[in-house]
Amino acid sequence: MIGLIDCNNFYVSCERVFRPDLNGIPVVVLSNNDGCVISRSNEAKALGVKMGLPYYQLLELPFGKDVKVFSSNYTLYGSLSNRVHSILRRYVATVEDYSIDESFLDFSSIENYHNDLYGLGIEIKKAILKEVGIPVCVGIAPTKALAKAANKYAKKETKEGVYLCKENTQTVLNWTEIGDVWGIGRQYANALQKLNITNAWQFSQLPEKFVLQKMTVVGHRLWKELNGISCIEMELETPDKKNMVVSRSIPRSLTKYEDVENAVFKHIDTLAMKLRRQKQCTSSISVFVHTNRFRKQDKQYYNSFKVPLLKASNNTTTLIRAAKVGLQKIFKPGFNYKKCGVMAFDLCPENVVQGSLFAIAENDKSNTAMHVMDEINKRYGYKVTRIAAHGFLHKAHMLRNHISPCYTTELNDILTIKI
C-alpha cells in the first residue's frame, strides 16, 4: 500500500504556525516579486480569490484590503518542509519527497501496522500537527495514482482528513473528475470529455487496447495504476537534471545595458552555485531577455542566444564570460526589460567532463576559489561573497514588501516569549 501525505495550503499554513492570530481570516501568499496569488487559505477561497490572481487585481476587489498578504518566504517553507519529511521517516523507511509539501510513503516496508493503516494515517497526521503545526491530509491506496485521488477525497469529503482506499476504489474514482486525475493534462482531459469520459472511474473502465493506442505508454501506465496495478515506482533519489534554468522578473524595468548585464550575472552566479552543489557541469549557456507583455504601451521584444562551451564547466567566471557573449548578441537599447534569465544545457557529472584541445584550461586556483566561496556562503549567509562582475545592483532585487521573518533559520528572527 502507498500513502500520500499532502500539507494543506502549505505556504499559508507555514505563515500561520508562528501567527496564530491569522487562524480564521483570509490569507494569501504571493509569488516572486509579489506578482500573483500562489497559496490561499480556505477563507480566501471562500471569498472567491482565484489561484494566479495578480496582486493588483486582489487590491481592487471589494474585500481585497481584508485579506492578509505575505510575500514568498521559501527559506521558512523549506525549513518546515524538512521537519515534516523527518517525521514521516520515523514511521516509514521508504519515503519519496515528491515536492515541498507532498510525500509518498511505502507502507509495505513495515509489518506492525498492516492491519490498521487507517489508524497509522491518523497517528501521522496528529504527529505533524503537534510537532510542526502544519495540517495535512492522508490518502492510502494500492498505487500512487490511487493514493493521489484518495488524498484529495480525504481533503474534501472526510472530517478526519484521512482516507483508506483499499479494495473498493469506485467511490473515489467516481468522485474524481477526469481533469483532476494525476497525469491527465488539459489536452487529454478535453479529448476524453468529448468521448463523455468525465471521471476517473469511466477512464479506468476503458478497454486497455484503446488507452494504449490513444494515450501512449504514459496513459496506459496511468490506466493500470487506477485499476490497482502498481507500475509507477517510488523515486528514492532525485534523478540528475539534464537542463537547468535561473530567471526572475525584475521589479522595475531596466533600460541600460549595464543594469541588465548585472542582473544576468547574478543569475549566472546562482546557476554556477547550484551546479557545483549537484556536482554537475554544463556544456552550453543560453541567455534570454524580454519586455513586459502586459504593458501594451511599451515596445515589445524577446530574444535568446545559446553559447556552446568548448569544455563543460561549473566555474562562475567561465560561465560569466559565455553569458556576456550571449547578452551582447541580443541586447537592444530602447526597450524596457522586465525579465532576464540563463539556462544550462547538456549537464554532465563534473568528474567525467570531456576535455578539449582548444579550450582555455581553467586555473586550479580559480576552481578552488569557487568552492571556498561556496563554503563561506554556506556558513555565513547566502552570497556573502560573490564575483565582482555580479555588481551591487539593487534595481533587480526581488520585490518582497510583505515578507515574514525567518523564524526557524535566523537567530534575530526567533520569537521572544514573555512569561
CSV table of C-alpha atoms in Angstrom, one decimal:
chain,number,residue,atom,x,y,z
A,1,MET,CA,0.0,0.0,0.0
A,2,ILE,CA,1.1,3.5,-0.8
A,3,GLY,CA,0.3,6.6,1.2
A,4,LEU,CA,0.3,10.3,0.1
A,5,ILE,CA,0.8,13.0,2.7
A,6,ASP,CA,-0.2,16.4,1.4
A,7,CYS,CA,0.2,19.6,3.5
A,8,ASN,CA,-3.0,21.7,3.4
A,9,ASN,CA,-2.5,25.2,1.8
A,10,PHE,CA,1.2,24.7,2.7
A,11,TYR,CA,2.6,28.3,2.3
A,12,VAL,CA,-0.3,29.8,4.2
A,13,SER,CA,-0.1,27.1,6.9
A,14,CYS,CA,3.6,27.9,7.4
A,15,GLU,CA,2.8,31.6,7.9
A,16,ARG,CA,0.1,30.6,10.5
A,17,VAL,CA,2.4,28.4,12.5
A,18,PHE,CA,4.0,31.5,14.1
A,19,ARG,CA,1.0,33.7,13.7
A,20,PRO,CA,-2.0,32.0,15.4
A,21,ASP,CA,-3.9,35.3,15.1
A,22,LEU,CA,-4.2,34.5,11.4
A,23,ASN,CA,-6.4,31.5,12.0
A,24,GLY,CA,-9.9,32.1,10.7
A,25,ILE,CA,-9.1,35.0,8.5
A,26,PRO,CA,-8.4,35.1,4.7
A,27,VAL,CA,-4.7,34.8,4.0
A,28,VAL,CA,-2.8,34.5,0.7
A,29,VAL,CA,0.9,34.1,-0.3
A,30,LEU,CA,2.2,35.9,-3.4
A,31,SER,CA,4.7,34.7,-6.0
A,32,ASN,CA,8.2,36.2,-6.6
A,33,ASN,CA,8.2,40.0,-6.8
A,34,ASP,CA,4.7,40.0,-5.2
A,35,GLY,CA,3.2,39.1,-8.6
A,36,CYS,CA,0.2,36.8,-8.1
A,37,VAL,CA,-1.5,34.6,-5.6
A,38,ILE,CA,0.1,31.1,-5.3
A,39,SER,CA,-1.4,29.9,-2.0
A,40,ARG,CA,-4.8,30.6,-0.4
A,41,SER,CA,-6.4,29.8,3.0
A,42,ASN,CA,-9.8,28.2,2.9
A,43,GLU,CA,-11.3,31.6,4.0
A,44,ALA,CA,-9.7,33.3,0.9
A,45,LYS,CA,-11.0,30.5,-1.3
A,46,ALA,CA,-14.5,31.1,0.1
A,47,LEU,CA,-14.3,34.8,-0.8
A,48,GLY,CA,-13.6,33.8,-4.4
A,49,VAL,CA,-9.8,34.5,-4.6
A,50,LYS,CA,-8.5,32.5,-7.5
A,51,MET,CA,-5.1,30.9,-7.8
A,52,GLY,CA,-2.9,33.0,-10.0
A,53,LEU,CA,-4.8,36.2,-9.4
A,54,PRO,CA,-2.5,39.2,-9.8
A,55,TYR,CA,-1.9,41.2,-6.6
A,56,TYR,CA,-3.0,44.5,-8.1
A,57,GLN,CA,-6.4,42.9,-9.0
A,58,LEU,CA,-6.7,41.5,-5.5
A,59,LEU,CA,-6.4,45.0,-4.1
A,60,GLU,CA,-9.2,46.2,-6.5
A,61,LEU,CA,-11.7,43.7,-5.1
A,62,PRO,CA,-14.2,44.9,-2.5
A,63,PHE,CA,-12.7,42.7,0.1
A,64,GLY,CA,-9.1,43.0,-1.1
A,65,LYS,CA,-8.0,45.0,1.9
A,66,ASP,CA,-9.4,42.4,4.3
A,67,VAL,CA,-7.1,39.7,3.0
A,68,LYS,CA,-3.8,39.3,4.8
A,69,VAL,CA,-1.0,39.2,2.3
A,70,PHE,CA,2.5,37.6,2.6
A,71,SER,CA,5.4,37.6,0.2
A,72,SER,CA,7.0,34.2,-0.5
A,73,ASN,CA,9.4,33.1,2.2
A,74,TYR,CA,11.0,30.0,0.7
A,75,THR,CA,13.6,29.8,3.5
A,76,LEU,CA,10.8,29.3,6.1
A,77,TYR,CA,8.8,27.0,3.9
A,78,GLY,CA,11.8,24.8,3.1
A,79,SER,CA,12.7,24.6,6.8
A,80,LEU,CA,9.2,23.5,7.9
A,81,SER,CA,9.0,21.1,4.9
A,82,ASN,CA,12.2,19.3,6.1
A,83,ARG,CA,10.7,18.9,9.6
A,84,VAL,CA,7.6,17.3,8.1
A,85,HIS,CA,9.7,14.9,6.0
A,86,SER,CA,11.8,13.9,9.0
A,87,ILE,CA,8.7,13.0,11.0
A,88,LEU,CA,7.5,10.8,8.1
A,89,ARG,CA,10.7,8.8,8.1
A,90,ARG,CA,10.1,8.0,11.8
A,91,TYR,CA,7.1,5.9,10.7
A,92,VAL,CA,8.2,4.5,7.3
A,93,ALA,CA,11.7,3.9,6.0
A,94,THR,CA,10.8,4.2,2.3
A,95,VAL,CA,9.7,7.8,1.6
A,96,GLU,CA,9.7,9.8,-1.7
A,97,ASP,CA,9.8,13.5,-1.2
A,98,TYR,CA,7.6,14.3,-4.2
A,99,SER,CA,7.5,18.1,-3.6
A,100,ILE,CA,7.9,20.7,-0.9
A,101,ASP,CA,4.5,19.8,0.5
A,102,GLU,CA,3.9,16.2,-0.7
A,103,SER,CA,5.5,12.8,0.1
A,104,PHE,CA,4.7,9.3,-0.9
A,105,LEU,CA,5.1,6.5,1.7
A,106,ASP,CA,5.6,2.8,1.0
A,107,PHE,CA,3.8,1.0,3.8
A,108,SER,CA,4.9,-2.4,2.6
A,109,SER,CA,8.2,-1.9,4.4
A,110,ILE,CA,6.5,-2.1,7.9
A,111,GLU,CA,4.8,-5.1,9.4
A,112,ASN,CA,3.2,-3.9,12.6
A,113,TYR,CA,0.6,-1.6,11.1
A,114,HIS,CA,-0.7,-3.8,8.2
A,115,ASN,CA,-4.0,-4.4,10.0
A,116,ASP,CA,-4.6,-0.7,10.8
A,117,LEU,CA,-3.3,1.6,8.1
A,118,TYR,CA,-6.1,4.0,8.7
A,119,GLY,CA,-5.0,4.3,12.3
A,120,LEU,CA,-1.4,4.9,11.2
A,121,GLY,CA,-2.6,7.7,8.9
A,122,ILE,CA,-4.4,9.3,11.9
A,123,GLU,CA,-1.3,9.0,14.0
A,124,ILE,CA,1.0,10.6,11.4
A,125,LYS,CA,-1.5,13.4,10.9
A,126,LYS,CA,-1.6,14.2,14.6
A,127,ALA,CA,2.2,14.0,15.0
A,128,ILE,CA,2.8,16.5,12.2
A,129,LEU,CA,0.2,18.9,13.5
A,130,LYS,CA,1.6,18.7,17.1
A,131,GLU,CA,5.3,18.9,16.3
A,132,VAL,CA,5.3,21.2,13.3
A,133,GLY,CA,1.9,22.9,13.4
A,134,ILE,CA,1.1,22.0,9.7
A,135,PRO,CA,-2.3,20.4,8.9
A,136,VAL,CA,-2.1,17.5,6.5
A,137,CYS,CA,-4.3,15.1,4.7
A,138,VAL,CA,-3.5,11.4,4.1
A,139,GLY,CA,-4.6,9.2,1.2
A,140,ILE,CA,-3.8,5.5,1.3
A,141,ALA,CA,-4.3,3.1,-1.7
A,142,PRO,CA,-2.6,0.3,-3.6
A,143,THR,CA,-0.9,2.6,-6.1
A,144,LYS,CA,0.5,6.1,-6.3
A,145,ALA,CA,-2.2,7.4,-8.7
A,146,LEU,CA,-5.0,6.0,-6.4
A,147,ALA,CA,-3.2,7.5,-3.4
A,148,LYS,CA,-3.3,10.9,-5.1
A,149,ALA,CA,-7.1,10.5,-5.7
A,150,ALA,CA,-7.7,9.2,-2.2
A,151,ASN,CA,-5.8,12.2,-0.7
A,152,LYS,CA,-7.9,14.7,-2.5
A,153,TYR,CA,-11.1,12.8,-1.5
A,154,ALA,CA,-9.9,12.9,2.2
A,155,LYS,CA,-9.3,16.6,2.0
A,156,LYS,CA,-12.8,17.4,0.5
A,157,GLU,CA,-15.1,14.7,1.8
A,158,THR,CA,-13.9,13.5,5.2
A,159,LYS,CA,-13.8,15.1,8.6
A,160,GLU,CA,-10.6,13.4,9.7
A,161,GLY,CA,-8.6,14.2,6.6
A,162,VAL,CA,-7.6,10.5,6.2
A,163,TYR,CA,-9.0,8.0,3.7
A,164,LEU,CA,-8.1,4.4,3.1
A,165,CYS,CA,-8.9,3.2,-0.4
A,166,LYS,CA,-8.1,-0.5,-0.3
A,167,GLU,CA,-10.3,-2.6,-2.5
A,168,ASN,CA,-13.5,-0.7,-3.4
A,169,THR,CA,-12.0,2.2,-5.4
A,170,GLN,CA,-15.1,3.1,-7.3
A,171,THR,CA,-16.3,5.7,-4.8
A,172,VAL,CA,-13.1,7.7,-5.1
A,173,LEU,CA,-12.8,7.3,-8.8
A,174,ASN,CA,-16.4,8.3,-9.5
A,175,TRP,CA,-15.8,11.4,-7.4
A,176,THR,CA,-12.6,12.4,-9.2
A,177,GLU,CA,-13.1,14.5,-12.3
A,178,ILE,CA,-11.1,13.4,-15.3
A,179,GLY,CA,-9.2,16.8,-15.3
A,180,ASP,CA,-8.1,16.2,-11.7
A,181,VAL,CA,-6.5,12.8,-12.4
A,182,TRP,CA,-2.8,12.8,-11.7
A,183,GLY,CA,-1.1,12.7,-15.1
A,184,ILE,CA,-4.0,13.7,-17.2
A,185,GLY,CA,-3.2,17.1,-18.8
A,186,ARG,CA,-5.6,19.6,-20.3
A,187,GLN,CA,-5.3,18.2,-23.8
A,188,TYR,CA,-6.1,14.6,-22.8
A,189,ALA,CA,-8.9,15.8,-20.5
A,190,ASN,CA,-10.6,17.7,-23.3
A,191,ALA,CA,-10.2,14.7,-25.7
A,192,LEU,CA,-11.7,12.3,-23.1
A,193,GLN,CA,-14.6,14.7,-22.2
A,194,LYS,CA,-15.5,14.7,-25.9
A,195,LEU,CA,-15.9,11.0,-25.5
A,196,ASN,CA,-18.2,11.5,-22.5
A,197,ILE,CA,-15.4,10.3,-20.1
A,198,THR,CA,-15.9,12.8,-17.3
A,199,ASN,CA,-14.4,11.0,-14.2
A,200,ALA,CA,-11.6,8.6,-13.3
A,201,TRP,CA,-13.8,5.6,-13.0
A,202,GLN,CA,-15.1,5.9,-16.5
A,203,PHE,CA,-11.5,6.2,-17.7
A,204,SER,CA,-10.4,3.1,-15.8
A,205,GLN,CA,-13.1,1.1,-17.5
A,206,LEU,CA,-12.0,1.9,-21.0
A,207,PRO,CA,-10.5,-1.0,-23.0
A,208,GLU,CA,-6.8,-1.4,-22.4
A,209,LYS,CA,-6.0,-1.5,-26.1
A,210,PHE,CA,-7.9,1.8,-26.7
A,211,VAL,CA,-6.0,3.6,-24.0
A,212,LEU,CA,-2.6,2.3,-25.3
A,213,GLN,CA,-3.5,3.5,-28.8
A,214,LYS,CA,-4.8,6.9,-27.9
A,215,MET,CA,-2.7,7.9,-24.9
A,216,THR,CA,0.6,6.1,-25.5
A,217,VAL,CA,2.6,4.3,-22.8
A,218,VAL,CA,2.2,7.1,-20.2
A,219,GLY,CA,-1.6,7.0,-20.4
A,220,HIS,CA,-1.5,3.2,-20.3
A,221,ARG,CA,0.6,3.2,-17.2
A,222,LEU,CA,-1.9,5.6,-15.5
A,223,TRP,CA,-4.8,3.4,-16.6
A,224,LYS,CA,-3.1,0.4,-14.9
A,225,GLU,CA,-2.5,2.4,-11.7
A,226,LEU,CA,-6.2,3.4,-11.5
A,227,ASN,CA,-7.0,-0.3,-11.8
A,228,GLY,CA,-4.9,-1.2,-8.8
A,229,ILE,CA,-1.8,-2.4,-10.8
A,230,SER,CA,1.3,-0.6,-9.4
A,231,CYS,CA,3.7,0.4,-12.2
A,232,ILE,CA,5.0,3.9,-11.1
A,233,GLU,CA,7.9,3.1,-8.8
A,234,MET,CA,9.0,5.1,-5.8
A,235,GLU,CA,11.8,7.6,-6.6
A,236,LEU,CA,14.0,7.5,-3.6
A,237,GLU,CA,16.8,9.5,-5.2
A,238,THR,CA,16.3,12.7,-7.2
A,239,PRO,CA,17.4,11.9,-10.8
A,240,ASP,CA,20.2,14.1,-12.3
A,241,LYS,CA,19.0,17.1,-14.2
A,242,LYS,CA,19.7,17.4,-17.9
A,243,ASN,CA,19.0,21.2,-18.0
A,244,MET,CA,18.7,24.0,-15.5
A,245,VAL,CA,17.2,27.5,-15.6
A,246,VAL,CA,17.6,30.5,-13.4
A,247,SER,CA,15.4,33.5,-14.1
A,248,ARG,CA,13.3,36.1,-12.4
A,249,SER,CA,11.1,39.1,-13.2
A,250,ILE,CA,12.6,42.4,-12.4
A,251,PRO,CA,10.5,44.7,-10.1
A,252,ARG,CA,11.3,47.8,-12.1
A,253,SER,CA,12.1,47.7,-15.8
A,254,LEU,CA,15.7,48.1,-16.8
A,255,THR,CA,16.8,50.0,-19.9
A,256,LYS,CA,20.6,50.3,-19.6
A,257,TYR,CA,22.9,47.5,-20.7
A,258,GLU,CA,25.0,47.6,-17.5
A,259,ASP,CA,21.9,47.1,-15.4
A,260,VAL,CA,20.7,44.1,-17.5
A,261,GLU,CA,24.2,42.7,-17.5
A,262,ASN,CA,24.5,42.8,-13.7
A,263,ALA,CA,21.1,41.1,-13.4
A,264,VAL,CA,22.2,38.3,-15.9
A,265,PHE,CA,25.5,37.8,-14.0
A,266,LYS,CA,23.5,37.5,-10.8
A,267,HIS,CA,21.6,34.6,-12.3
A,268,ILE,CA,24.9,33.1,-13.6
A,269,ASP,CA,26.3,33.2,-10.1
A,270,THR,CA,23.2,31.4,-8.7
A,271,LEU,CA,23.3,28.8,-11.6
A,272,ALA,CA,27.0,28.0,-11.1
A,273,MET,CA,26.5,27.6,-7.4
A,274,LYS,CA,23.6,25.1,-8.0
A,275,LEU,CA,25.8,23.2,-10.5
A,276,ARG,CA,28.6,22.9,-8.0
A,277,ARG,CA,26.2,21.8,-5.3
A,278,GLN,CA,24.9,19.0,-7.5
A,279,LYS,CA,28.5,18.2,-8.8
A,280,GLN,CA,27.5,18.9,-12.4
A,281,CYS,CA,28.8,20.9,-15.3
A,282,THR,CA,27.1,22.5,-18.2
A,283,SER,CA,28.2,22.2,-21.9
A,284,SER,CA,26.3,25.4,-23.1
A,285,ILE,CA,24.7,28.5,-21.7
A,286,SER,CA,21.6,30.3,-23.1
A,287,VAL,CA,20.8,33.9,-22.2
A,288,PHE,CA,17.3,35.4,-22.7
A,289,VAL,CA,15.7,38.8,-22.1
A,290,HIS,CA,12.2,40.1,-22.7
A,291,THR,CA,9.9,43.1,-22.0
A,292,ASN,CA,6.7,43.2,-20.1
A,293,ARG,CA,4.0,41.8,-22.5
A,294,PHE,CA,1.2,43.2,-20.2
A,295,ARG,CA,2.3,46.8,-20.9
A,296,LYS,CA,0.7,47.3,-24.3
A,297,GLN,CA,2.0,50.9,-24.5
A,298,ASP,CA,5.7,49.6,-24.5
A,299,LYS,CA,7.6,48.3,-27.4
A,300,GLN,CA,7.8,44.5,-27.1
A,301,TYR,CA,11.0,42.4,-27.6
A,302,TYR,CA,12.1,38.9,-26.8
A,303,ASN,CA,15.3,37.2,-27.8
A,304,SER,CA,17.8,34.5,-26.6
A,305,PHE,CA,21.2,33.3,-27.6
A,306,LYS,CA,22.9,30.0,-26.9
A,307,VAL,CA,26.7,29.9,-26.3
A,308,PRO,CA,28.4,26.5,-26.5
A,309,LEU,CA,31.4,25.9,-24.3
A,310,LEU,CA,34.5,24.1,-25.6
A,311,LYS,CA,34.6,22.3,-22.3
A,312,ALA,CA,31.8,21.7,-19.8
A,313,SER,CA,32.2,23.8,-16.6
A,314,ASN,CA,30.6,25.0,-13.4
A,315,ASN,CA,33.2,27.8,-12.8
A,316,THR,CA,31.4,31.1,-12.3
A,317,THR,CA,33.9,33.2,-14.2
A,318,THR,CA,33.8,30.8,-17.2
A,319,LEU,CA,30.1,31.0,-17.3
A,320,ILE,CA,30.0,34.7,-16.9
A,321,ARG,CA,32.3,35.1,-20.0
A,322,ALA,CA,29.9,32.9,-22.0
A,323,ALA,CA,26.8,34.8,-20.8
A,324,LYS,CA,28.4,38.1,-21.7
A,325,VAL,CA,28.9,37.0,-25.3
A,326,GLY,CA,25.2,35.9,-25.4
A,327,LEU,CA,23.9,39.1,-23.9
A,328,GLN,CA,25.9,41.3,-26.2
A,329,LYS,CA,24.3,39.4,-29.2
A,330,ILE,CA,20.7,40.0,-28.1
A,331,PHE,CA,20.6,43.3,-26.1
A,332,LYS,CA,18.9,46.2,-27.9
A,333,PRO,CA,18.7,49.7,-26.5
A,334,GLY,CA,15.3,51.5,-26.3
A,335,PHE,CA,13.4,48.7,-24.6
A,336,ASN,CA,12.1,48.3,-21.0
A,337,TYR,CA,13.4,44.9,-20.0
A,338,LYS,CA,11.2,43.2,-17.4
A,339,LYS,CA,12.8,39.7,-17.2
A,340,CYS,CA,16.1,38.0,-17.9
A,341,GLY,CA,17.5,34.6,-17.3
A,342,VAL,CA,20.0,32.0,-18.1
A,343,MET,CA,19.7,28.3,-19.0
A,344,ALA,CA,22.3,25.5,-18.7
A,345,PHE,CA,22.1,22.6,-21.2
A,346,ASP,CA,23.5,19.1,-21.5
A,347,LEU,CA,24.5,18.8,-17.9
A,348,CYS,CA,27.1,16.1,-17.0
A,349,PRO,CA,28.8,14.9,-13.8
A,350,GLU,CA,31.9,17.1,-13.0
A,351,ASN,CA,34.1,14.0,-12.7
A,352,VAL,CA,33.5,12.8,-16.3
A,353,VAL,CA,34.0,16.1,-18.3
A,354,GLN,CA,35.3,15.6,-21.8
A,355,GLY,CA,38.4,17.7,-22.4
A,356,SER,CA,39.2,19.8,-25.5
A,357,LEU,CA,42.4,20.7,-27.2
A,358,PHE,CA,41.1,24.2,-27.9
A,359,ALA,CA,39.6,25.1,-24.5
A,360,ILE,CA,41.4,27.5,-22.2
A,361,ALA,CA,42.4,25.5,-19.2
A,362,GLU,CA,40.7,26.7,-16.0
A,363,ASN,CA,43.1,27.7,-13.3
A,364,ASP,CA,43.1,25.3,-10.4
A,365,LYS,CA,43.2,28.3,-8.0
A,366,SER,CA,40.0,29.6,-9.7
A,367,ASN,CA,38.2,26.3,-9.1
A,368,THR,CA,39.4,26.2,-5.6
A,369,ALA,CA,38.2,29.8,-5.0
A,370,MET,CA,34.7,28.8,-6.2
A,371,HIS,CA,34.5,26.0,-3.6
A,372,VAL,CA,35.9,28.2,-0.9
A,373,MET,CA,33.2,30.9,-1.7
A,374,ASP,CA,30.5,28.2,-1.6
A,375,GLU,CA,31.7,27.1,1.9
A,376,ILE,CA,31.8,30.7,3.2
A,377,ASN,CA,28.3,31.4,1.8
A,378,LYS,CA,27.1,28.2,3.3
A,379,ARG,CA,28.4,29.1,6.7
A,380,TYR,CA,27.9,32.8,7.0
A,381,GLY,CA,24.9,33.5,4.7
A,382,TYR,CA,23.7,33.4,1.1
A,383,LYS,CA,26.1,35.2,-1.3
A,384,VAL,CA,28.1,36.9,1.5
A,385,THR,CA,31.0,36.5,-1.1
A,386,ARG,CA,30.5,36.8,-4.8
A,387,ILE,CA,32.2,37.6,-8.1
A,388,ALA,CA,32.8,41.3,-8.6
A,389,ALA,CA,31.2,41.2,-12.0
A,390,HIS,CA,28.0,40.4,-10.2
A,391,GLY,CA,27.9,44.0,-9.1
A,392,PHE,CA,26.0,45.6,-6.3
A,393,LEU,CA,22.8,46.4,-8.3
A,394,HIS,CA,19.7,46.9,-6.2
A,395,LYS,CA,17.3,47.5,-9.1
A,396,ALA,CA,17.0,43.8,-9.9
A,397,HIS,CA,16.5,42.7,-6.3
A,398,MET,CA,13.3,40.7,-5.8
A,399,LEU,CA,10.3,42.7,-4.5
A,400,ARG,CA,9.1,41.3,-1.2
A,401,ASN,CA,7.1,44.0,0.6
A,402,HIS,CA,5.2,41.6,2.8
A,403,ILE,CA,7.9,39.1,3.8
A,404,SER,CA,7.6,37.4,7.1
A,405,PRO,CA,10.6,36.7,9.5
A,406,CYS,CA,12.7,33.5,9.0
A,407,TYR,CA,11.6,32.2,12.4
A,408,THR,CA,13.5,28.9,12.2
A,409,THR,CA,16.7,29.8,10.4
A,410,GLU,CA,17.7,33.3,11.6
A,411,LEU,CA,18.8,34.0,15.2
A,412,ASN,CA,17.5,37.5,15.0
A,413,ASP,CA,14.0,36.3,13.9
A,414,ILE,CA,13.5,33.8,16.7
A,415,LEU,CA,10.3,34.6,18.6
A,416,THR,CA,10.6,36.0,22.1
A,417,ILE,CA,8.0,34.8,24.6
A,418,LYS,CA,7.3,36.8,27.7
A,419,ILE,CA,6.3,34.6,30.7
